[in-house]
């Protein structure tokens, strides 16, 4: 099978495409034939040597998600048959033509999604759903503020929140991003001075949940933009890690700050996130009310170009690579 | 009735004792005759002019808790009769011989507590319980780390956590405090270098819940001392408000940081905290397995001395004033 590997730590010079022996399904695993694979910011951290794969996953093959067709089932698999389409999460090794994944870490792909749509879905929608619903407890009538609204997780979060009866504000830095946020049912807000805009738009109430996909640059304004009893959920820190925080401000708003990441979770917690995704997100995908946003698809031979696109600004949704002929 | 007032913002020079017209019970309130009243760090903030009373409570009479005997009931009161002993929370006005309080913001005083024990209980035990159980979700088998272990809330938290089947570590700065923590079922830990001690004592696992009653001085070590998926609950910031926080560190531990305060809550949330206290804490008080720790009782004529004691170091439990003849 072909797969993408990192030959060491660095930038694109460590990215190669190689032939490896085909992956094999363990007893409780399905083997998935992959035509398209999604890239994620965490892959960039791994490329830089800052985010090694957890034990039990290929150490040098990036890729945190999988979508495709089951081509083999381990002896103890009960949920799936050969020929069914599945998608889900892996701790690494997703950028390969064959991926072995635990049967409880995948969900069924709805007929509404083609191969590209399926590949663009799992990490974005599971991460967004876990962050805003499971961690942030977003409820109908709440206001969600999304920082990083035009990426894969951001575009998924806007749609999930709108479908859940929430109002969604998304910070943007361009007219293109503003149009994207609007097209998904959200309200674009200028990134510069967002706290004042949120205050005005919510008539002083603030956002009940803030999804932070960008980083420390939005602090301390995030606390200013938060409603009493609001929840800030940190999923990405590409634009800054260390921030000054007012503990008294946290007390006065009775605020919650949650850090979260999917990759490092043990199987049972990943599986729980998949079941929650099946329950609350999959019906919206089946009905076509939720749709993954695809920025671009690169042939695997140009995977370095895909990484450049992922790293740059101005994306609208997911960046994918294709193994298809 | 006699009451303590703040004549302005400052230190003890603004503290006076005056005669005021007797408080009156509103329709849904009980009027409580008070013999002893508890002091809290929040009273010091109010004295300094930084923490005004919420609307609906006396603006210049401090005191956030009440314990005593019902001497009158409003026309719509259903839970209480004259002569019953109650304790609970008020948004202000607690340092008076008569206090009107909503009937749902008080709970019954167990026979096991005398007037001093009753006065030392509500704010300490309700705050501690709300912080470690309702916010921190402390469970049997968890490890709780308490910063500020020898004060009113700290001594209550240690006991509530031990009774709930948790292991309790409490940071201390003196042998007296260490003895107090030990006598309540906790394990004292030197405040200096506590993160390394927690790491050693928990064999690298860390604390599941950290109750922060002191402030920013314990950051960033609090994050280092926290277990994966742990919760830090901020209740006091007397020793520092602003702290630098690693958002990536929050993500890697999938940590939660909660700010909380009781005083600013609306009636329904205060009442909910009282009901949770009745359910989970009151049985332990009735059985004598939980006991308020009293540092000192000052006659109301020496209320300035009581404030000095509250502000100083080396306390063991609650500081009270007495209106008794």
mmCIF file of C-alpha atoms in Angstrom, chain A residues 135 216 219 229 234-237 241-248 250-251 254-261 265-266 269, chain B residues 135 216 219 229 234-237 241-248 250-251 254-261 265-266 269:
data_model
loop_
_atom_site.group_PDB
_atom_site.id
_atom_site.type_symbol
_atom_site.label_atom_id
_atom_site.label_comp_id
_atom_site.label_asym_id
_atom_site.label_seq_id
_atom_site.Cartn_x
_atom_site.Cartn_y
_atom_site.Cartn_z
ATOM 1 C CA UNK A 135 -17.601 19.698 26.730
ATOM 2 C CA UNK A 216 -4.014 32.640 22.973
ATOM 3 C CA UNK A 219 -7.401 36.135 25.391
ATOM 4 C CA UNK A 229 -21.759 30.657 33.474
ATOM 5 C CA UNK A 234 -9.841 25.133 23.742
ATOM 6 C CA UNK A 235 -9.244 22.832 20.767
ATOM 7 C CA UNK A 236 -6.415 24.570 18.904
ATOM 8 C CA UNK A 237 -3.508 26.808 19.876
ATOM 9 C CA UNK A 241 -0.266 28.915 23.729
ATOM 10 C CA UNK A 242 0.538 30.977 26.828
ATOM 11 C CA UNK A 243 -2.024 33.510 27.956
ATOM 12 C CA UNK A 244 -2.644 35.678 30.975
ATOM 13 C CA UNK A 245 -5.865 34.785 32.710
ATOM 14 C CA UNK A 246 -7.804 36.659 35.394
ATOM 15 C CA UNK A 247 -8.881 34.119 37.990
ATOM 16 C CA UNK A 248 -11.166 36.743 39.540
ATOM 17 C CA UNK A 250 -13.339 33.505 35.918
ATOM 18 C CA UNK A 251 -15.014 33.644 39.365
ATOM 19 C CA UNK A 254 -18.535 31.595 37.089
ATOM 20 C CA UNK A 255 -16.828 30.584 33.899
ATOM 21 C CA UNK A 256 -15.429 27.264 32.741
ATOM 22 C CA UNK A 257 -12.321 26.786 30.617
ATOM 23 C CA UNK A 258 -11.949 23.336 29.055
ATOM 24 C CA UNK A 259 -8.925 22.013 27.213
ATOM 25 C CA UNK A 260 -9.639 19.057 24.961
ATOM 26 C CA UNK A 261 -8.007 16.845 22.375
ATOM 27 C CA UNK A 265 -7.873 9.483 24.368
ATOM 28 C CA UNK A 266 -8.046 5.789 25.160
ATOM 29 C CA UNK A 269 -13.366 7.478 25.244
ATOM 30 C CA UNK B 135 -18.368 22.037 40.079
ATOM 31 C CA UNK B 216 -2.616 32.787 41.374
ATOM 32 C CA UNK B 219 -0.138 28.555 39.034
ATOM 33 C CA UNK B 229 -9.232 15.098 32.919
ATOM 34 C CA UNK B 234 -11.177 28.656 41.816
ATOM 35 C CA UNK B 235 -12.991 29.975 44.891
ATOM 36 C CA UNK B 236 -10.539 32.511 46.297
ATOM 37 C CA UNK B 237 -7.855 34.773 44.870
ATOM 38 C CA UNK B 241 -5.534 37.165 40.539
ATOM 39 C CA UNK B 242 -3.679 37.261 37.216
ATOM 40 C CA UNK B 243 -1.852 34.135 36.150
ATOM 41 C CA UNK B 244 -0.169 32.834 33.043
ATOM 42 C CA UNK B 245 -1.861 29.745 31.719
ATOM 43 C CA UNK B 246 -0.708 27.233 29.115
ATOM 44 C CA UNK B 247 -3.664 26.511 26.858
ATOM 45 C CA UNK B 248 -1.732 23.601 25.346
ATOM 46 C CA UNK B 250 -4.962 22.480 29.415
ATOM 47 C CA UNK B 251 -5.516 20.539 26.162
ATOM 48 C CA UNK B 254 -8.005 17.725 28.916
ATOM 49 C CA UNK B 255 -8.319 19.868 32.016
ATOM 50 C CA UNK B 256 -11.151 22.039 33.284
ATOM 51 C CA UNK B 257 -10.763 25.337 35.121
ATOM 52 C CA UNK B 258 -13.893 26.556 36.902
ATOM 53 C CA UNK B 259 -14.384 29.932 38.552
ATOM 54 C CA UNK B 260 -17.168 30.055 41.077
ATOM 55 C CA UNK B 261 -18.720 32.322 43.666
ATOM 56 C CA UNK B 265 -26.069 33.887 42.271
ATOM 57 C CA UNK B 266 -29.777 34.461 41.822
ATOM 58 C CA UNK B 269 -29.230 28.913 42.137
#
